[in-house]
Amino acid sequence: MKKMICYASALIMCLSVFAGCGNSESSSGGTVSTDGSTSMEKVIGALGEDFQAKNAGTSFTYNPTGSGSGITAVSEGRCDIGLSSRKLKDEEKAKGLTETVLAYDGIAIIVNPANNVDDLSLEEISKIYKGEITNWSEVGGNDLDIVLIGREAGSGTRDGFETVTGTEDLCKYRQELTSTGDVITTVGSNENAIGYASLASVKDTVKAVSVDGVFPTEETVKDGSYAVQRPFVLVTKTDKQLSDTAQKFFDYALSEDAKSIIYSAGVVPAKD
Amino acid sequence: MKNKSKVFEDIIHGIFLILGLITVGCVLLITVYLIIAGIPAIREIGLFKFLFGKTWASTASPPSYGILPFIMSSIYGTAGAILLGVPVGFFTAVYLAKLAPLKVKKVVETAVKLLAGIPSVVYGLVGMLVLVPSIKKVFNLSDGASLFAAIIVLAIMILPSIISVSMTALESVPKEYEDASLALGATPIETYFRVSVPAAKSGIAASVVLGVGRAIGEAMAVMMVSGNVPNMPSLFQSVRFLTTAVASEMSYSSGLQRQALFSIALVLFLFIMLINVALNFFLKRDKEK
């Protein structure tokens, strides 16, 4: 997939060179390079594509290396904008980096509608996924075994969920499915199941539970009261001006136009 | 005039040769690519550790890349599918080739052909929505996605190839053999099982090998019903096959993980090659007779 996007962006770059020849009035020919979080692939890929479509002659690159390397890359000046799926640490900010939250990735914890559990604490969720709680009766439900549904290794949603709940590499999954849709279908057809899916894709066939008493909605994700979420951050240098094209992309990504694209990538835009 | 048609013949020959070479070229390209892409990870991980490691945790730190669970699941799953599918397919083929009235035969044959034409994702979907919940209910499990579900889906998927190939083999048994047997006083059933089936046995064996090939190579349907967790196989646990191991992680993989997926594909490829060699062996033996 990443390779595909690389190829696709390479192709688009080539095409946009030709496009630039055709209508010379709008071509500025700048480049925007981004580097960082693999979880942001979907949203940043969609934004980059749309940005290039709207600004012929510009090229957009995305290097999926992970949040840490993205932050390093931007501080060393190897890319225009760093991408991080966590907030910057204070020492990173002290090094002259600025964070701008692009969107919030809210992950809903879903159960079957027949399940009478409506609320779980973050700790309970973590224990459930680590296999320390194995029966719904331990968290106030019926006397049924808990069936853990998750995503495949490498999935951004899985990465986000496991990071927030502190269950990295500890989850005792019963099923590892390859798409959000599969997770929802499976949880919807098994009253023992618990799963996680990005907030935007939750449907009526499953029930989202509240976490520590907070129900996942766009508002609670945005104001930070819903716990199972993480920010998607654009990292820039505080003291250095972005290039014109990079600034244009930066503004575009936070603009009203980009909102629907951010939504369609399954995350909640940060700006109102 | 004669010369002209000779030239025409030559051109047609040339075109056919090129088309044939394209096929051969594709096979060679895939083989070479798989070997080149698959070897580095095996080298880095170590052949023994790769083939006989029992844990697969490709994104953990430190990652471990042992594909024994996948190999065993693929073998168990295929064996199970053969165990269920071959008897059903074989007896259906005998019935259709020898016993069935023409009308019944036509209807069943059409059904079998339709079964062969159903895309595997549809098998997977029906399996996921119907079979998995029923297994959960019937066996009183907490979740139905399991090796058993995969075996049932695969058994149904291999039926068409077993039935149609066996049927062709049975139908091509010379009628004189059967007539002779009947004339000696054997009943029709005795004749079919003592004369026709032995005469067609290499064709039937070939059908089984074809079924094995289809079962071991299936990814989509299995992925949707087997749960996809890299456990060592057990009948009612969720398992991951060789095919699904490649398919499920490919989209987000990178670095050594991606290379290891190619290595899994290489192992799968070797399995399929072995099966093809077996198939050729049975078919050749048939011809030499």
Coordinates of C-alpha atoms in Angstrom, one line a residue:
Chain A
M1 CA 0.0 0.0 0.0
K2 CA 2.7 2.4 1.0
K3 CA 4.6 1.4 -2.1
M4 CA 1.5 1.9 -4.1
I5 CA 1.2 5.4 -2.8
C6 CA 4.8 6.1 -3.6
Y7 CA 4.3 4.8 -7.1
A8 CA 1.0 6.7 -7.4
S9 CA 2.6 9.9 -6.2
A10 CA 5.5 9.4 -8.5
L11 CA 3.1 8.9 -11.4
I12 CA 1.1 12.0 -10.4
M13 CA 4.4 13.9 -10.2
C14 CA 5.3 12.8 -13.8
L15 CA 1.8 13.7 -15.0
S16 CA 1.8 17.0 -13.2
V17 CA 5.0 17.9 -15.0
F18 CA 3.1 17.4 -18.3
A19 CA 0.1 19.2 -16.9
G20 CA 2.3 22.0 -16.0
C21 CA 3.4 22.3 -19.7
G22 CA -0.2 22.5 -20.7
N23 CA -1.4 25.3 -18.5
S24 CA 1.5 27.4 -17.5
E25 CA -0.5 30.1 -15.7
S26 CA -1.0 28.2 -12.5
S27 CA 2.2 26.1 -12.3
S28 CA 4.6 27.1 -9.5
G29 CA 6.4 23.8 -9.6
G30 CA 7.1 23.6 -5.9
T31 CA 7.4 20.5 -3.8
V32 CA 6.0 19.6 -0.4
S33 CA 7.7 16.7 1.4
T34 CA 6.2 15.1 4.4
D35 CA 7.7 12.4 6.5
G36 CA 6.4 10.4 9.5
S37 CA 3.5 8.4 11.0
T38 CA 2.4 5.4 9.1
S39 CA -1.1 5.7 10.7
M40 CA -1.6 9.0 8.9
E41 CA -1.0 7.4 5.5
K42 CA -4.7 7.4 4.6
V43 CA -5.5 11.0 5.6
I44 CA -2.3 12.6 4.3
G45 CA -2.4 10.6 1.1
A46 CA -5.9 11.8 0.4
L47 CA -5.0 15.4 1.2
G48 CA -1.9 15.2 -0.9
E49 CA -3.7 13.9 -3.9
D50 CA -6.4 16.5 -3.7
F51 CA -3.8 19.3 -3.1
Q52 CA -2.0 18.2 -6.3
A53 CA -5.2 18.1 -8.2
K54 CA -6.0 21.6 -7.2
N55 CA -2.5 23.0 -7.7
A56 CA -1.1 21.7 -11.0
G57 CA 2.7 21.6 -11.2
T58 CA 3.3 21.0 -7.5
S59 CA 4.5 17.7 -6.2
F60 CA 3.8 16.1 -3.0
T61 CA 5.7 13.3 -1.3
Y62 CA 5.0 11.2 1.8
N63 CA 7.6 9.1 3.4
P64 CA 6.0 6.6 5.8
T65 CA 8.7 6.1 8.4
G66 CA 6.9 6.4 11.8
S67 CA 6.2 9.3 14.1
G68 CA 9.6 9.4 15.7
S69 CA 11.6 9.5 12.5
G70 CA 9.2 12.0 11.0
I71 CA 9.9 14.4 13.9
T72 CA 13.6 13.9 13.6
A73 CA 13.4 14.4 9.8
V74 CA 11.7 17.8 10.2
S75 CA 14.1 19.0 12.9
E76 CA 17.1 18.1 10.7
G77 CA 15.4 19.8 7.7
R78 CA 15.1 16.7 5.6
C79 CA 11.4 17.4 5.0
D80 CA 9.0 20.3 5.1
I81 CA 6.4 18.9 7.4
G82 CA 6.8 16.1 9.9
L83 CA 3.8 13.8 10.7
S84 CA 3.3 12.5 14.1
S85 CA 0.4 10.5 15.6
R86 CA 1.2 11.7 19.1
K87 CA 1.7 15.1 20.7
L88 CA 5.2 16.5 20.8
K89 CA 7.1 16.0 24.0
D90 CA 8.3 19.0 25.8
E91 CA 11.9 18.4 24.9
E92 CA 11.0 18.2 21.3
K93 CA 9.2 21.5 21.5
A94 CA 12.3 22.9 23.3
K95 CA 14.3 21.9 20.2
G96 CA 12.3 24.5 18.2
L97 CA 9.4 22.4 16.8
T98 CA 5.8 23.5 16.7
E99 CA 2.8 21.2 16.6
T100 CA -0.4 21.8 14.8
V101 CA -3.2 19.3 15.3
L102 CA -4.6 18.3 11.9
A103 CA -7.2 15.8 13.1
Y104 CA -8.1 13.4 15.9
D105 CA -8.2 9.7 15.4
G106 CA -11.0 8.5 17.7
I107 CA -11.2 4.8 18.1
A108 CA -14.6 3.4 19.3
I109 CA -14.8 0.3 21.4
I110 CA -17.6 -1.7 20.0
V111 CA -19.7 -4.6 21.2
N112 CA -22.7 -6.5 20.0
P113 CA -26.1 -4.6 20.5
A114 CA -27.3 -7.6 22.5
N115 CA -24.5 -7.0 25.0
N116 CA -25.8 -5.2 28.1
V117 CA -22.4 -3.7 29.0
D118 CA -22.5 0.1 28.2
D119 CA -19.4 1.4 29.9
L120 CA -15.9 0.2 30.4
S121 CA -12.9 1.8 32.0
L122 CA -9.7 2.2 30.1
E123 CA -8.1 -0.2 32.5
E124 CA -10.9 -2.8 32.0
I125 CA -10.4 -2.6 28.2
S126 CA -6.7 -3.1 28.6
K127 CA -7.2 -6.1 30.9
I128 CA -9.8 -7.6 28.6
Y129 CA -7.4 -7.4 25.6
K130 CA -4.5 -8.7 27.6
G131 CA -6.6 -11.7 28.5
E132 CA -6.8 -11.0 32.2
I133 CA -10.6 -10.5 32.1
T134 CA -12.1 -13.3 30.0
N135 CA -15.8 -13.2 31.0
W136 CA -18.3 -10.5 30.5
S137 CA -19.7 -11.0 34.0
E138 CA -16.5 -9.6 35.4
V139 CA -17.4 -6.2 33.9
G140 CA -21.1 -6.3 34.6
G141 CA -22.4 -8.3 31.7
N142 CA -23.9 -11.7 31.2
D143 CA -22.0 -14.9 31.9
L144 CA -20.4 -15.2 28.5
D145 CA -16.8 -15.6 27.3
I146 CA -15.3 -12.5 25.8
V147 CA -14.2 -12.9 22.2
L148 CA -11.5 -10.4 21.2
I149 CA -11.6 -9.1 17.7
G150 CA -8.8 -7.0 16.4
R151 CA -7.0 -5.8 13.3
E152 CA -3.9 -7.2 11.5
A153 CA -0.4 -6.3 12.5
G154 CA 0.6 -3.0 10.9
S155 CA -2.9 -1.5 10.9
G156 CA -3.0 2.1 12.1
T157 CA -6.1 1.5 14.1
R158 CA -4.5 -1.4 15.9
D159 CA -1.4 0.6 16.5
G160 CA -3.5 3.5 17.9
F161 CA -5.7 1.2 20.1
E162 CA -2.8 -0.7 21.5
T163 CA -0.8 2.5 22.2
V164 CA -3.6 4.2 24.0
T165 CA -4.6 1.1 26.1
G166 CA -1.0 0.1 26.7
T167 CA -1.4 -3.4 25.3
E168 CA 1.3 -3.3 22.6
D169 CA 2.1 -6.9 21.5
L170 CA 0.1 -8.3 24.5
C171 CA -3.3 -8.7 23.0
K172 CA -4.7 -12.2 22.9
Y173 CA -6.8 -11.8 19.8
R174 CA -9.3 -14.5 18.8
Q175 CA -9.6 -13.0 15.4
E176 CA -7.4 -10.6 13.4
L177 CA -9.4 -9.1 10.6
T178 CA -8.1 -7.0 7.7
S179 CA -10.7 -4.3 7.5
T180 CA -12.8 -2.1 9.7
G181 CA -15.9 -3.5 7.9
D182 CA -15.0 -7.0 8.7
V183 CA -14.5 -6.1 12.4
I184 CA -18.0 -4.5 12.5
T185 CA -19.7 -7.4 10.7
T186 CA -18.0 -9.9 13.0
V187 CA -18.9 -8.0 16.2
G188 CA -22.4 -7.5 14.9
S189 CA -22.9 -11.2 14.5
N190 CA -21.4 -12.4 17.8
E191 CA -22.8 -11.4 21.2
N192 CA -19.6 -12.3 22.9
A193 CA -17.4 -10.1 20.8
I194 CA -15.6 -6.9 21.5
G195 CA -13.7 -5.0 18.8
Y196 CA -12.4 -1.6 17.9
A197 CA -12.9 0.6 14.9
S198 CA -12.3 4.1 13.8
L199 CA -15.2 6.3 15.1
A200 CA -16.3 7.4 11.7
S201 CA -17.1 3.9 10.5
V202 CA -19.3 2.7 13.4
K203 CA -22.7 1.6 12.3
D204 CA -26.0 0.6 13.9
T205 CA -25.2 -3.1 13.7
V206 CA -22.8 -2.7 16.6
K207 CA -22.9 -0.7 19.9
A208 CA -20.1 1.7 20.9
V209 CA -19.5 1.7 24.6
S210 CA -18.5 4.7 26.6
V211 CA -15.0 4.7 28.1
D212 CA -14.7 5.9 31.7
G213 CA -18.2 7.3 31.3
V214 CA -17.5 9.3 28.2
F215 CA -19.4 8.3 25.0
P216 CA -17.3 8.6 21.8
T217 CA -18.6 11.4 19.6
E218 CA -16.9 14.0 17.5
E219 CA -17.2 16.5 20.3
T220 CA -15.7 14.3 23.1
V221 CA -12.9 13.2 20.8
K222 CA -12.2 16.9 19.9
D223 CA -12.2 18.2 23.5
G224 CA -10.1 15.3 24.6
S225 CA -12.5 13.8 27.2
Y226 CA -12.9 10.6 25.3
A227 CA -9.8 8.6 26.2
V228 CA -9.2 6.2 23.2
Q229 CA -8.0 8.7 20.8
R230 CA -4.8 10.3 19.6
P231 CA -4.0 13.4 17.6
F232 CA -2.6 13.5 14.1
V233 CA 0.0 16.3 14.3
L234 CA 1.7 18.4 11.6
V235 CA 5.2 19.2 12.9
T236 CA 7.0 22.3 11.7
K237 CA 10.1 24.3 12.7
T238 CA 9.2 27.2 14.9
D239 CA 11.8 29.6 13.6
K240 CA 11.9 28.7 10.0
Q241 CA 9.4 29.8 7.4
L242 CA 7.9 27.1 5.2
S243 CA 8.5 27.3 1.5
D244 CA 5.6 28.8 -0.4
T245 CA 4.2 25.5 -1.6
A246 CA 4.6 23.9 1.7
Q247 CA 2.8 26.8 3.4
K248 CA 0.1 26.5 0.8
F249 CA -0.3 22.8 1.6
F250 CA -0.2 23.5 5.3
D251 CA -3.0 26.1 5.0
Y252 CA -5.0 23.9 2.7
A253 CA -4.8 20.9 5.1
L254 CA -6.3 23.0 7.9
S255 CA -8.8 24.7 5.6
E256 CA -12.6 24.2 5.3
D257 CA -12.1 22.5 1.9
A258 CA -10.0 19.7 3.4
K259 CA -12.5 18.9 6.1
S260 CA -14.6 16.5 4.0
I261 CA -11.5 14.7 2.9
I262 CA -10.3 14.3 6.5
Y263 CA -13.7 13.0 7.4
S264 CA -13.6 10.5 4.6
A265 CA -10.3 9.2 5.8
G266 CA -12.1 8.2 9.0
V267 CA -10.8 10.8 11.4
V268 CA -12.2 14.0 13.0
P269 CA -10.8 17.3 11.7
A270 CA -9.4 19.4 14.5
K271 CA -10.5 22.8 13.2
D272 CA -14.1 23.9 13.4
Chain B
M1 CA -0.9 -20.0 -54.4
K2 CA 0.6 -22.9 -52.5
N3 CA 3.6 -20.7 -51.5
K4 CA 1.2 -18.1 -50.2
S5 CA -0.6 -20.4 -47.9
K6 CA 2.7 -21.7 -46.7
V7 CA 3.7 -18.2 -45.6
F8 CA 0.4 -17.7 -44.0
E9 CA 0.9 -21.0 -42.1
D10 CA 4.3 -19.9 -40.9
I11 CA 2.9 -16.6 -39.7
I12 CA 0.2 -18.3 -37.7
H13 CA 2.8 -20.7 -36.3
G14 CA 4.9 -17.8 -35.2
I15 CA 2.0 -16.1 -33.5
F16 CA 1.1 -19.2 -31.6
L17 CA 4.8 -19.7 -30.6
I18 CA 4.9 -16.1 -29.2
L19 CA 1.7 -16.5 -27.3
G20 CA 3.0 -19.8 -25.9
L21 CA 6.3 -18.1 -24.9
I22 CA 4.4 -15.3 -23.1
T23 CA 2.9 -17.9 -20.8
V24 CA 6.2 -19.6 -20.2
G25 CA 7.8 -16.2 -19.6
C26 CA 5.2 -15.3 -17.0
V27 CA 5.9 -18.5 -15.1
L28 CA 9.6 -17.9 -15.2
L29 CA 9.3 -14.3 -14.2
I30 CA 7.1 -15.2 -11.2
T31 CA 9.5 -18.0 -10.2
V32 CA 12.6 -15.9 -10.4
Y33 CA 11.0 -12.9 -8.7
L34 CA 9.7 -15.0 -5.8
I35 CA 13.1 -16.6 -5.3
I36 CA 14.9 -13.2 -5.4
A37 CA 12.4 -11.5 -3.2
G38 CA 12.0 -14.5 -0.8
I39 CA 15.6 -15.4 -0.1
P40 CA 16.9 -12.3 1.7
A41 CA 14.5 -12.6 4.7
I42 CA 15.1 -16.3 5.1
R43 CA 18.8 -15.5 5.1
E44 CA 18.4 -12.8 7.7
I45 CA 16.0 -14.8 9.9
G46 CA 17.7 -18.2 9.4
L47 CA 16.0 -21.0 7.5
F48 CA 15.4 -23.2 10.5
K49 CA 14.1 -20.4 12.7
F50 CA 11.8 -19.3 9.8
L51 CA 10.4 -22.7 8.9
F52 CA 10.1 -24.1 12.4
G53 CA 9.6 -21.1 14.6
K54 CA 6.3 -21.3 16.4
T55 CA 5.7 -17.6 17.0
W56 CA 4.8 -15.0 14.4
A57 CA 4.8 -11.5 15.8
S58 CA 5.9 -9.3 12.9
T59 CA 5.4 -5.9 14.4
A60 CA 6.4 -6.7 17.9
S61 CA 9.7 -5.6 19.3
P62 CA 11.8 -7.6 18.9
P63 CA 9.8 -9.2 16.0
S64 CA 9.8 -13.0 15.6
Y65 CA 9.1 -14.6 12.2
G66 CA 8.3 -18.3 12.7
I67 CA 5.9 -19.7 10.1
L68 CA 5.4 -23.2 11.4
P69 CA 1.8 -22.3 12.6
F70 CA 1.0 -21.2 9.0
I71 CA 2.5 -24.3 7.4
M72 CA 0.8 -26.6 9.9
S73 CA -2.6 -24.8 9.5
S74 CA -2.3 -25.0 5.7
I75 CA -1.5 -28.7 5.8
Y76 CA -4.3 -29.5 8.4
G77 CA -6.8 -27.3 6.6
T78 CA -6.1 -29.0 3.2
A79 CA -6.1 -32.5 4.7
G80 CA -9.4 -31.8 6.4
A81 CA -10.9 -30.5 3.2
I82 CA -9.7 -33.5 1.3
L83 CA -11.1 -35.8 4.1
L84 CA -14.5 -34.3 3.8
G85 CA -14.6 -33.3 0.1
V86 CA -13.1 -36.4 -1.6
P87 CA -15.7 -39.0 -0.4
V88 CA -18.6 -36.7 -1.3
G89 CA -17.0 -35.7 -4.6
F90 CA -16.0 -39.3 -5.5
F91 CA -19.4 -40.8 -4.9
T92 CA -21.2 -38.0 -6.7
A93 CA -18.9 -38.6 -9.7
V94 CA -19.6 -42.3 -9.7
Y95 CA -23.3 -41.7 -9.4
L96 CA -23.3 -39.1 -12.2
A97 CA -21.1 -41.0 -14.5
K98 CA -22.7 -44.4 -14.2
L99 CA -26.1 -44.4 -12.3
A100 CA -27.9 -41.2 -12.7
P101 CA -30.8 -40.8 -15.1
L102 CA -30.1 -38.3 -17.8
K103 CA -32.3 -35.6 -16.4
V104 CA -30.8 -35.8 -12.9
K105 CA -27.4 -35.8 -14.4
K106 CA -28.0 -32.7 -16.4
V107 CA -29.3 -30.8 -13.4
V108 CA -26.5 -31.9 -11.0
E109 CA -23.8 -31.2 -13.6
T110 CA -25.1 -27.7 -14.1
A111 CA -25.1 -27.2 -10.3
V112 CA -21.5 -28.4 -10.0
K113 CA -20.5 -26.1 -12.8
L114 CA -22.2 -23.2 -11.1
L115 CA -20.4 -24.1 -7.8
A116 CA -17.1 -23.9 -9.7
G117 CA -17.9 -20.5 -11.0
I118 CA -18.8 -18.8 -7.6
P119 CA -16.0 -16.4 -6.7
S120 CA -14.2 -17.3 -3.5
V121 CA -15.1 -14.0 -1.8
V122 CA -18.7 -15.1 -2.0
Y123 CA -17.8 -18.4 -0.3
G124 CA -16.1 -16.4 2.3
L125 CA -19.0 -14.0 2.8
V126 CA -21.5 -16.8 3.2
G127 CA -19.1 -18.6 5.5
M128 CA -18.7 -15.5 7.6
L129 CA -22.4 -14.7 7.9
V130 CA -23.9 -18.2 8.0
L131 CA -21.3 -20.9 8.7
V132 CA -19.3 -19.2 11.4
P133 CA -22.4 -18.3 13.6
S134 CA -23.8 -21.8 13.1
I135 CA -20.6 -23.5 14.2
K136 CA -20.6 -21.2 17.2
K137 CA -24.1 -22.4 18.0
V138 CA -23.8 -26.0 17.2
F139 CA -20.6 -26.6 19.1
N140 CA -21.4 -24.1 21.9
L141 CA -18.3 -22.1 21.3
S142 CA -17.6 -18.5 22.2
D143 CA -16.6 -17.8 18.5
G144 CA -17.1 -19.9 15.4
A145 CA -14.2 -18.5 13.3
S146 CA -11.9 -21.5 13.3
L147 CA -9.9 -24.1 11.4
F148 CA -13.1 -26.2 11.2
A149 CA -15.0 -23.4 9.4
A150 CA -12.1 -23.1 6.9
I151 CA -12.1 -26.8 6.3
I152 CA -15.8 -26.9 5.5
V153 CA -15.5 -23.9 3.1
L154 CA -12.5 -25.5 1.4
A155 CA -14.3 -28.9 1.2
I156 CA -17.1 -27.3 -0.7
M157 CA -14.8 -25.3 -2.9
I158 CA -12.8 -28.4 -4.0
L159 CA -16.0 -30.4 -4.9
P160 CA -16.3 -29.1 -8.5
S161 CA -12.8 -30.0 -9.5
I162 CA -13.0 -33.5 -7.9
I163 CA -16.4 -34.2 -9.4
S164 CA -15.8 -33.1 -12.9
V165 CA -12.3 -34.6 -13.3
S166 CA -13.3 -37.9 -11.7
M167 CA -16.4 -38.0 -13.9
T168 CA -14.4 -37.5 -17.1
A169 CA -12.1 -40.3 -16.0
L170 CA -15.0 -42.7 -15.2
E171 CA -16.8 -41.9 -18.4
S172 CA -13.7 -42.6 -20.5
V173 CA -13.5 -46.2 -19.2
P174 CA -14.2 -48.4 -22.3
K175 CA -17.7 -49.8 -22.2
E176 CA -16.4 -53.2 -23.1
Y177 CA -14.8 -53.6 -19.7
E178 CA -18.1 -53.0 -18.0
D179 CA -20.1 -55.2 -20.4
A180 CA -17.6 -58.0 -19.8
S181 CA -18.0 -57.7 -16.1
L182 CA -21.8 -57.6 -16.3
A183 CA -21.8 -60.6 -18.7
L184 CA -19.8 -62.6 -16.1
G185 CA -22.7 -62.1 -13.7
A186 CA -21.5 -59.1 -11.6
T187 CA -24.1 -56.7 -10.4
P188 CA -23.9 -53.1 -11.8
I189 CA -22.6 -51.8 -8.5
E190 CA -19.9 -54.4 -8.3
T191 CA -19.0 -53.6 -11.8
Y192 CA -18.7 -49.9 -11.2
F193 CA -16.6 -50.2 -8.0
R194 CA -14.5 -53.3 -9.1
V195 CA -14.0 -52.5 -12.8
S196 CA -14.7 -48.9 -13.7
V197 CA -13.2 -47.2 -10.6
P198 CA -9.9 -49.1 -10.8
A199 CA -9.6 -48.4 -14.5
A200 CA -10.1 -44.7 -13.8
K201 CA -8.0 -44.5 -10.7
S202 CA -5.2 -42.3 -12.0
G203 CA -7.8 -39.8 -13.2
I204 CA -9.5 -39.9 -9.8
A205 CA -6.1 -39.5 -8.1
A206 CA -5.4 -36.5 -10.3
S207 CA -8.7 -35.0 -9.3
V208 CA -7.7 -35.3 -5.6
V209 CA -4.4 -33.6 -6.3
L210 CA -6.2 -30.8 -8.1
G211 CA -8.4 -30.4 -5.1
V212 CA -5.3 -30.2 -2.8
G213 CA -3.9 -27.5 -5.1
R214 CA -7.1 -25.5 -5.0
A215 CA -7.4 -25.8 -1.2
I216 CA -3.8 -24.9 -0.3
G217 CA -3.9 -21.9 -2.7
E218 CA -7.2 -20.4 -1.5
A219 CA -6.8 -17.1 0.4
M220 CA -9.9 -15.0 0.3
A221 CA -12.5 -17.4 1.6
V222 CA -10.2 -18.8 4.2
M223 CA -9.3 -15.3 5.4
M224 CA -12.9 -14.5 6.1
V225 CA -13.8 -17.6 8.2
S226 CA -10.6 -18.7 9.9
G227 CA -10.0 -15.8 12.3
N228 CA -6.4 -15.1 11.2
V229 CA -4.5 -15.4 14.4
P230 CA -1.1 -17.1 14.1
N231 CA -1.9 -20.0 16.5
M232 CA -0.7 -23.5 16.1
P233 CA -3.6 -25.3 14.5
S234 CA -6.4 -26.8 16.6
L235 CA -9.8 -27.6 15.2
F236 CA -11.9 -24.9 17.0
Q237 CA -9.2 -22.2 17.4
S238 CA -8.6 -19.4 15.0
V239 CA -5.7 -20.1 12.6
R240 CA -3.8 -18.4 9.9
F241 CA -2.9 -20.2 6.6
L242 CA 0.2 -19.5 4.4
T243 CA -1.9 -17.7 1.9
T244 CA -3.7 -15.5 4.4
A245 CA -0.5 -14.7 6.2
V246 CA 0.7 -13.1 3.0
A247 CA -2.6 -11.4 2.1
S248 CA -3.5 -10.0 5.5
E249 CA -0.3 -8.2 6.3
M250 CA 0.9 -7.2 2.9
S251 CA -0.9 -3.9 2.8
Y252 CA 0.8 -2.1 5.7
S253 CA 4.0 -4.1 5.8
S254 CA 7.5 -2.7 5.5
G255 CA 11.2 -3.7 5.8
L256 CA 11.9 -7.2 7.0
Q257 CA 8.3 -7.9 7.6
R258 CA 7.5 -7.4 3.9
Q259 CA 10.5 -9.5 2.9
A260 CA 9.3 -12.2 5.2
L261 CA 5.9 -12.2 3.5
F262 CA 7.6 -12.8 0.2
S263 CA 9.5 -15.7 1.8
I264 CA 6.1 -17.1 2.9
A265 CA 4.9 -16.8 -0.7
L266 CA 8.0 -18.7 -1.8
V267 CA 7.3 -21.5 0.6
L268 CA 3.7 -21.6 -0.6
F269 CA 5.0 -21.6 -4.2
L270 CA 7.2 -24.7 -3.4
F271 CA 4.2 -26.5 -2.0
I272 CA 2.2 -25.8 -5.2
M273 CA 5.1 -26.9 -7.3
L274 CA 5.3 -30.2 -5.4
I275 CA 1.6 -30.7 -6.0
N276 CA 2.0 -30.0 -9.7
V277 CA 4.8 -32.6 -9.8
A278 CA 2.5 -35.1 -8.2
L279 CA -0.3 -34.3 -10.6
N280 CA 2.1 -34.8 -13.6
F281 CA 3.2 -38.1 -12.1
F282 CA -0.4 -39.4 -11.9
L283 CA -1.3 -38.2 -15.4
K284 CA 1.9 -39.6 -17.0
R285 CA 1.3 -43.0 -15.3
D286 CA -2.1 -43.0 -16.9
K287 CA -0.7 -42.5 -20.4
E288 CA 2.0 -45.1 -20.1
K289 CA -0.5 -47.8 -19.4

